[in-house]
mmCIF file of C-alpha atoms in Angstrom:
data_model
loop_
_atom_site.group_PDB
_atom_site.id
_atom_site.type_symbol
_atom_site.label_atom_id
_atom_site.label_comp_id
_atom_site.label_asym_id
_atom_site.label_seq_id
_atom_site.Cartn_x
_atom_site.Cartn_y
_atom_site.Cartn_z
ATOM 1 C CA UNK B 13 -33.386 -77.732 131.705
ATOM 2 C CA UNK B 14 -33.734 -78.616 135.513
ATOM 3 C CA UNK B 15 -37.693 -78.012 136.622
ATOM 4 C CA UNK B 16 -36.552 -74.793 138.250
ATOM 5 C CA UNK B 17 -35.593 -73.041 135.403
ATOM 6 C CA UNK B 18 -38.320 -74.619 133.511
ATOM 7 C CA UNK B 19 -40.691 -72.832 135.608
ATOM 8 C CA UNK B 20 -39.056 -69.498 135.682
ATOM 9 C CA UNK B 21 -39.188 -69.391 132.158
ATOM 10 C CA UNK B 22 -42.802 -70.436 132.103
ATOM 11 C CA UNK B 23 -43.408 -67.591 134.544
ATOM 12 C CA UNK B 24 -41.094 -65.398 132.549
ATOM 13 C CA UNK B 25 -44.126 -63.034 131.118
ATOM 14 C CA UNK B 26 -47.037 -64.177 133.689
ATOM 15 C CA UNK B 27 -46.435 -61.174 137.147
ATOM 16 C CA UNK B 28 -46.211 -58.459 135.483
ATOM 17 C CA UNK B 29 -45.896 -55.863 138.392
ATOM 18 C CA UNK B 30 -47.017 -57.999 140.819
ATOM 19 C CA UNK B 31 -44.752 -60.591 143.016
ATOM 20 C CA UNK B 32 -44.654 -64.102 142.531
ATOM 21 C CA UNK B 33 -44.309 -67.656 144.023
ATOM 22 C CA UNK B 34 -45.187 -70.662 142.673
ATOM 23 C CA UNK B 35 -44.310 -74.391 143.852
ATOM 24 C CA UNK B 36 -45.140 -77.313 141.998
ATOM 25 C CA UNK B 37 -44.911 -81.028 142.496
ATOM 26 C CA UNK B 38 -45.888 -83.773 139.866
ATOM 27 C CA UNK B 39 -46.630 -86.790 141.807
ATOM 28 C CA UNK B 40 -46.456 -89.198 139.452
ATOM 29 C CA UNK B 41 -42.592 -88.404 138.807
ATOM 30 C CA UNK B 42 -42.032 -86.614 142.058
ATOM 31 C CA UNK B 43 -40.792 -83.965 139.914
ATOM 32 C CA UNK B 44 -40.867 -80.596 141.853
ATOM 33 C CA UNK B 45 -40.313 -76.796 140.668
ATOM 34 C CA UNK B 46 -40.138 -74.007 142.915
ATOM 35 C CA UNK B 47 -39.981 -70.476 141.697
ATOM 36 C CA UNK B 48 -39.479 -67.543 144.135
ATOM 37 C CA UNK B 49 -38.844 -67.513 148.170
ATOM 38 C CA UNK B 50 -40.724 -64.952 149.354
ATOM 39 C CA UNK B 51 -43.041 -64.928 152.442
ATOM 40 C CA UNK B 52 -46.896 -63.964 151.856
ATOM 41 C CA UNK B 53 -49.833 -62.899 154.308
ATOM 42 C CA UNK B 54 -51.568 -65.553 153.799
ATOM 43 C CA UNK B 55 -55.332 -64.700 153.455
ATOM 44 C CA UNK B 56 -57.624 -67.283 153.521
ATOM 45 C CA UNK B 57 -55.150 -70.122 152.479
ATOM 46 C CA UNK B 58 -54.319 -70.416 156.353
ATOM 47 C CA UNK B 59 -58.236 -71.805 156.001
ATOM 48 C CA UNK B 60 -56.746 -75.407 154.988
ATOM 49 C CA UNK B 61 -53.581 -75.151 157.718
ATOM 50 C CA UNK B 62 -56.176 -74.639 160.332
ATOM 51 C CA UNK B 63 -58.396 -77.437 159.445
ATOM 52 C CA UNK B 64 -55.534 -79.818 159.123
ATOM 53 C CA UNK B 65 -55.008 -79.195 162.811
ATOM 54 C CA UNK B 66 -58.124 -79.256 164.183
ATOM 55 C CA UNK B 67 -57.811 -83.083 162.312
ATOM 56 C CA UNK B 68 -54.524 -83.448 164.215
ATOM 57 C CA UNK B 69 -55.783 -82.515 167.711
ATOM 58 C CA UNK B 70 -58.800 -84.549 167.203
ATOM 59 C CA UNK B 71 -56.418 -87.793 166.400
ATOM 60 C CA UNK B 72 -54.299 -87.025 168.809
ATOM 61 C CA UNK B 73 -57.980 -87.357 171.286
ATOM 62 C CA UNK B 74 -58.558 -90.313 169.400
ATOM 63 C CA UNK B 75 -62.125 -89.170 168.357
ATOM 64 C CA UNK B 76 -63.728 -87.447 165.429
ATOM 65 C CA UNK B 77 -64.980 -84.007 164.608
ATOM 66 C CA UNK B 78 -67.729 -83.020 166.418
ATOM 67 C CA UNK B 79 -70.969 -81.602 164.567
ATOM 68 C CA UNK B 80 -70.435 -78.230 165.351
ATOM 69 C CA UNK B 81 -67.068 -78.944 164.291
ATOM 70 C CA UNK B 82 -68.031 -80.332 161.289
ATOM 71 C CA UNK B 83 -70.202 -77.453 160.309
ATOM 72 C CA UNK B 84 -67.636 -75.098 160.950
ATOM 73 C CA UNK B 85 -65.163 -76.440 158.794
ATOM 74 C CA UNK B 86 -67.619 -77.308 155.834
ATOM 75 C CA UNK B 87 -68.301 -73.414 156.191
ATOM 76 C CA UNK B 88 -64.877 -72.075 156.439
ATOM 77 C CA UNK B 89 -63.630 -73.936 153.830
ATOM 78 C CA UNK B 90 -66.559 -74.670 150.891
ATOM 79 C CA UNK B 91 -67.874 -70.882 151.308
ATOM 80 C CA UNK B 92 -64.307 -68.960 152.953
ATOM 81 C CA UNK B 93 -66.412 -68.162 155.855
ATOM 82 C CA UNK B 94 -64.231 -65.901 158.101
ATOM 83 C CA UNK B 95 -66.569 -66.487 161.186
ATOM 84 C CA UNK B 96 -66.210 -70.169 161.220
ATOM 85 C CA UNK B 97 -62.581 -69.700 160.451
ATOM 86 C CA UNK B 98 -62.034 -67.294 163.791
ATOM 87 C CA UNK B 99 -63.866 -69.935 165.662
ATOM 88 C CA UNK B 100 -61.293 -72.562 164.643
ATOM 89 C CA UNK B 101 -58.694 -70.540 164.939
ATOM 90 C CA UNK B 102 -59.395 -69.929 168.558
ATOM 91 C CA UNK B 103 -60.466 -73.754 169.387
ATOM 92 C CA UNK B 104 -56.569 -75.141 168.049
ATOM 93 C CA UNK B 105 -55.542 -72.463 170.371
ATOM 94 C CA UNK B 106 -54.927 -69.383 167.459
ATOM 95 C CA UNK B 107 -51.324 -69.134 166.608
ATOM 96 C CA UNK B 108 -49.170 -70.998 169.212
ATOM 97 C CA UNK B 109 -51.592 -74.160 168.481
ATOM 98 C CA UNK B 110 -51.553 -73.594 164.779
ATOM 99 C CA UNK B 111 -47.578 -73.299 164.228
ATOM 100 C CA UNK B 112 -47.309 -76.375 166.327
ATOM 101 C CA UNK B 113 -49.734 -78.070 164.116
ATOM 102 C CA UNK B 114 -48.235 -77.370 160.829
ATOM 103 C CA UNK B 115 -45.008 -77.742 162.434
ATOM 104 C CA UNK B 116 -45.691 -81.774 162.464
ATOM 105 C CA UNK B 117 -47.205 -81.349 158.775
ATOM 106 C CA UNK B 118 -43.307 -80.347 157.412
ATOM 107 C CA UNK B 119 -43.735 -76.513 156.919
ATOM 108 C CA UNK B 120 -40.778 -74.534 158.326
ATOM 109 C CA UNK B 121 -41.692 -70.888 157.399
ATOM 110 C CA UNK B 122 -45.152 -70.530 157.995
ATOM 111 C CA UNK B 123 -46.159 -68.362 161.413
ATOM 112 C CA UNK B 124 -49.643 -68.061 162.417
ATOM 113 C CA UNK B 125 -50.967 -64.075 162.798
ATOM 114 C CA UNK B 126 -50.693 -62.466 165.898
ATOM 115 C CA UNK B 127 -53.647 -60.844 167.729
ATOM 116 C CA UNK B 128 -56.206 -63.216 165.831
ATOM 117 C CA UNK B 129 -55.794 -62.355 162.973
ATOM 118 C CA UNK B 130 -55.285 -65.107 161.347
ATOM 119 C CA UNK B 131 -55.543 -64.380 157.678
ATOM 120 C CA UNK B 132 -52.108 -62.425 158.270
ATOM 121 C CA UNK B 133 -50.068 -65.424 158.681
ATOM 122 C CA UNK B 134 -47.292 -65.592 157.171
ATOM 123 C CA UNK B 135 -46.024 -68.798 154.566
ATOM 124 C CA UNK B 136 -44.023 -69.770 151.136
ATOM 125 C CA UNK B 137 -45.051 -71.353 148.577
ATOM 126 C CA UNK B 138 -42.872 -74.317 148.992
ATOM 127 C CA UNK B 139 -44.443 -74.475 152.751
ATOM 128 C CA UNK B 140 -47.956 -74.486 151.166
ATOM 129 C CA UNK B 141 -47.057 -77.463 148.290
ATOM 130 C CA UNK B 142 -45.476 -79.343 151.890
ATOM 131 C CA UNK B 143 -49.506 -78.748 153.124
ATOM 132 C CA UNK B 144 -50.675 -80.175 149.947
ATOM 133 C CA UNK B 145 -48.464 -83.403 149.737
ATOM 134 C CA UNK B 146 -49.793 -83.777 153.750
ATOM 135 C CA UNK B 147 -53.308 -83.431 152.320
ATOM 136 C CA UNK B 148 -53.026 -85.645 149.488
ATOM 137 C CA UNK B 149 -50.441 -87.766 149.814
ATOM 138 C CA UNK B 150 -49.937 -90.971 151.767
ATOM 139 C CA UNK B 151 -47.081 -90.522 153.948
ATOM 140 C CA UNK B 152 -48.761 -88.011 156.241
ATOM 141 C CA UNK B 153 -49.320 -86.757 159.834
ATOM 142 C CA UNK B 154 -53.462 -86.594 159.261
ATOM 143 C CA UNK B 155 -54.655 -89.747 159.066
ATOM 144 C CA UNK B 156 -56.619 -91.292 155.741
ATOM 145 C CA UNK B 157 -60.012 -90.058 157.310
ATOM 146 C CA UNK B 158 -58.493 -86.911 157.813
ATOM 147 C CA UNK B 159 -57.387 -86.461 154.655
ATOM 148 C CA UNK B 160 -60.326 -87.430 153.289
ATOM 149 C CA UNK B 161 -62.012 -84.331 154.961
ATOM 150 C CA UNK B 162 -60.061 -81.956 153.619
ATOM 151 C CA UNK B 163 -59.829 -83.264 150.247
ATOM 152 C CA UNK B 164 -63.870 -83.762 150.280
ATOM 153 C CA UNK B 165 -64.437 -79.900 151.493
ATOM 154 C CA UNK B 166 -61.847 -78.781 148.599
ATOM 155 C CA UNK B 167 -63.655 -80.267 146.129
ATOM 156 C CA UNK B 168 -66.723 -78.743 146.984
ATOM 157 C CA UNK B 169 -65.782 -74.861 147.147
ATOM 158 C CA UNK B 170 -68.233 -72.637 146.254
ATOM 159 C CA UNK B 171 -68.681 -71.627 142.234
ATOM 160 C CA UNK B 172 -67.406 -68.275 142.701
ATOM 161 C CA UNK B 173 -64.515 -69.049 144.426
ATOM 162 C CA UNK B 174 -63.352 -72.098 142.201
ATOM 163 C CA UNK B 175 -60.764 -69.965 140.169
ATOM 164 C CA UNK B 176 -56.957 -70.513 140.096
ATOM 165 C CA UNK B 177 -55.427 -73.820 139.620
ATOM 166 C CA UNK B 178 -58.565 -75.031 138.636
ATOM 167 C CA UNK B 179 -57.652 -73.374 135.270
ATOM 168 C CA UNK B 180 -54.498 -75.590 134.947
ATOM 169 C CA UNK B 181 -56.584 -79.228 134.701
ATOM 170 C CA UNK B 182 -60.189 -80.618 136.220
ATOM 171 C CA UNK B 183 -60.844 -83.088 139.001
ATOM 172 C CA UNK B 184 -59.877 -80.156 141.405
ATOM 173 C CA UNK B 185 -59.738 -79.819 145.115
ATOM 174 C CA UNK B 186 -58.598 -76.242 146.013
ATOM 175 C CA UNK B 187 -58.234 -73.586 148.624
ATOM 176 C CA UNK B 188 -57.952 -69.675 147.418
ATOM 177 C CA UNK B 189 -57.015 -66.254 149.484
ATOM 178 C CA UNK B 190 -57.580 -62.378 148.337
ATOM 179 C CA UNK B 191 -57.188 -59.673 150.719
ATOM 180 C CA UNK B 192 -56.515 -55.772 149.792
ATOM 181 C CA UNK B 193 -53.787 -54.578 151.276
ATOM 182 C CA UNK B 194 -51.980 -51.225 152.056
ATOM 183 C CA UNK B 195 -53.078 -47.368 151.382
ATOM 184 C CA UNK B 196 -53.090 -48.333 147.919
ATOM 185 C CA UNK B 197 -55.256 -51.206 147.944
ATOM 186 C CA UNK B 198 -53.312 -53.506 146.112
ATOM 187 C CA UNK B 199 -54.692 -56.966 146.712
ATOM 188 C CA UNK B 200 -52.818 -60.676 147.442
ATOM 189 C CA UNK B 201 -54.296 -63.356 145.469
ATOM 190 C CA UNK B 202 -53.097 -67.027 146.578
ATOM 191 C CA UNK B 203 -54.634 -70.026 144.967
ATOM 192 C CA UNK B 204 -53.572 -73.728 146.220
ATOM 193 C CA UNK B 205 -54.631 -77.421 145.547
ATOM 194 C CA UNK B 206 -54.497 -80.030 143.424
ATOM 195 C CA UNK B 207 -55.244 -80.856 139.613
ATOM 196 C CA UNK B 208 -55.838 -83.910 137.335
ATOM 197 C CA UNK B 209 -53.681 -82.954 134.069
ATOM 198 C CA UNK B 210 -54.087 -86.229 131.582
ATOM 199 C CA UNK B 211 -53.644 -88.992 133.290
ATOM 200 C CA UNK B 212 -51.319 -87.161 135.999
ATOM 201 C CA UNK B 213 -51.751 -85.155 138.895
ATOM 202 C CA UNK B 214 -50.385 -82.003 139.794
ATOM 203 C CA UNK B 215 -50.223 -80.578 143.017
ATOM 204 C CA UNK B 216 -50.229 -76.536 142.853
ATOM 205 C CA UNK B 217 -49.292 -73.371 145.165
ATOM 206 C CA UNK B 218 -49.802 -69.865 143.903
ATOM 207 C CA UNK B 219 -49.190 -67.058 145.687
ATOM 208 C CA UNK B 220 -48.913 -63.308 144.461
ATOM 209 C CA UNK B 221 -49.370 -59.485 146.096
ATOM 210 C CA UNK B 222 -49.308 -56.343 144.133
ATOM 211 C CA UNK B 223 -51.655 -57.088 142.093
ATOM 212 C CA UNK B 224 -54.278 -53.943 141.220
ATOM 213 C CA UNK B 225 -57.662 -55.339 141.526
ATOM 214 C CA UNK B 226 -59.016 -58.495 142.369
ATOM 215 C CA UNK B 227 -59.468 -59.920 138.808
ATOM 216 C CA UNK B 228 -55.827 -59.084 137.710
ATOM 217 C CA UNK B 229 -54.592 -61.168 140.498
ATOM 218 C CA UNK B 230 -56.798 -64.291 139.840
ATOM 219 C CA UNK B 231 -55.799 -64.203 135.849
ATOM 220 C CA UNK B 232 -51.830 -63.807 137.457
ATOM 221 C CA UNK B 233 -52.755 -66.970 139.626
ATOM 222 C CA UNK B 234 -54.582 -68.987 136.660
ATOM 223 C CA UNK B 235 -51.691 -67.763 134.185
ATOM 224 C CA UNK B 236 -48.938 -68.952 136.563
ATOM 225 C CA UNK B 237 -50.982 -72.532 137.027
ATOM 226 C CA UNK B 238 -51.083 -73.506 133.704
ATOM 227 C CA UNK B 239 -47.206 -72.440 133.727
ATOM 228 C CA UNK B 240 -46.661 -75.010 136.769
ATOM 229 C CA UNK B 241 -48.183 -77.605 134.537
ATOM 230 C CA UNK B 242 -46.332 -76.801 131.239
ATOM 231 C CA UNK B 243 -43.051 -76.318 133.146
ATOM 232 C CA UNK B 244 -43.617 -79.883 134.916
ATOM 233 C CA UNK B 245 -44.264 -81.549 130.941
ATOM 234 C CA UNK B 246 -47.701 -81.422 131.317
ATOM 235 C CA UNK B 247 -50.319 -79.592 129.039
ATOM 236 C CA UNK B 248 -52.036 -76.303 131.135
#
């Protein structure tokens, strides 16, 4: 069975009512599986996206982040702080500055929110597993030190907001998004980042809507990450 069709069966009893996307890349193998090709607000995902270029501007000034800089992105990305994240936003120069920036990272359907509002970008899965491989991989726009930033901050997201792929392996680094949506409330979960499964390591986008409260979505998210792992011959 090709590692699409693994994965769609894995999913096969995971969504429920709720939509679905989930790309997965083993990087030991370079095996990747990519299930669904739907486009997503993206909630506080777009958190990563806009650190990764703030990193790229700054390279391109040949300089580091500055302190404020620094503090803004430990907040926005360890504790989802939507403050610091509006701040950045506006200081890569909101969504003109962030499509170009992810443009150089690879992703080709990803749109930053108009109006500010950033957490209503729009991406794919297989855009945010192309963010991931820039983030921890080595053949990359963002530099090692770069890299190193973002991976750091991942690793270090507050307790409450660890779920999602974390539940697929350990040694995580991870990003997650939930935002209610419509009359109806029905919230979009997103989880992304990147899990140690044995001796292997997976690299994991989630992303869901539908979903009818908050929990549901991050046990659809967790579900559909140990899925990725199974479907990609690992245990999850």
């Amino acid at each position: 069975m090709d590692p699409d069709a693994a994965l769609a069966r894995a999913l096969r009893s995971v969504a429920g009512d709720a939509s679905l996307s989930v790309a997965v890349l083993d990087t030991a193998s370079g095996a990747t599986a990519v299930h669904g090709s739907g486009s997503y607000d993206t909630a506080s995902i777009v958190k990563v996206g806009i650190l990764a270029t703030l990193l790229l501007r700054a390279q391109d000034a040949g300089r580091g982040l500055g302190v404020s800089e620094q503090t803004l992105a430990e907040a926005m990305i360890v504790h989802s702080d939507n403050a610091s994240a509006t701040a950045l936003w506006n200081a890569i120069g909101s969504a003109p500055g962030f499509d170009a920036g992810v443009r150089r990272l690879g992703l080709t359907r990803t749109r930053g929110g108009s109006n500010g509002e950033w957490g209503l970008t729009r991406t794919t899965a297989r855009d945010q597993l192309t963010l991931l491989r820039a983030v921890f991989g080595g053949d990359s726009e963002l530099s090692l030190s770069s890299r190193g930033c973002l991976t750091a901050l991942m690793t270090r997201v507050a307790p409450g907001q660890a779920w999602g792929v974390s539940a697929a392996g350990h040694g995580w680094a991870l990003k997650n998004g939930w935002l209610p949506r419509g009359d109806a409330a029905r919230w979009t979960v997103h989880s992304i980042g990147r899990v140690t499964v044995g001796s292997g390591t997976r690299l994991i986008a989630v992303l869901s809507a539908g979903h009818t409260t908050l929990p549901a979505g991050i046990a659809v998210t967790e579900a559909a990450a140990r899925a990725a792992v199974t479907a990609t011959g690992g245990t999850g």
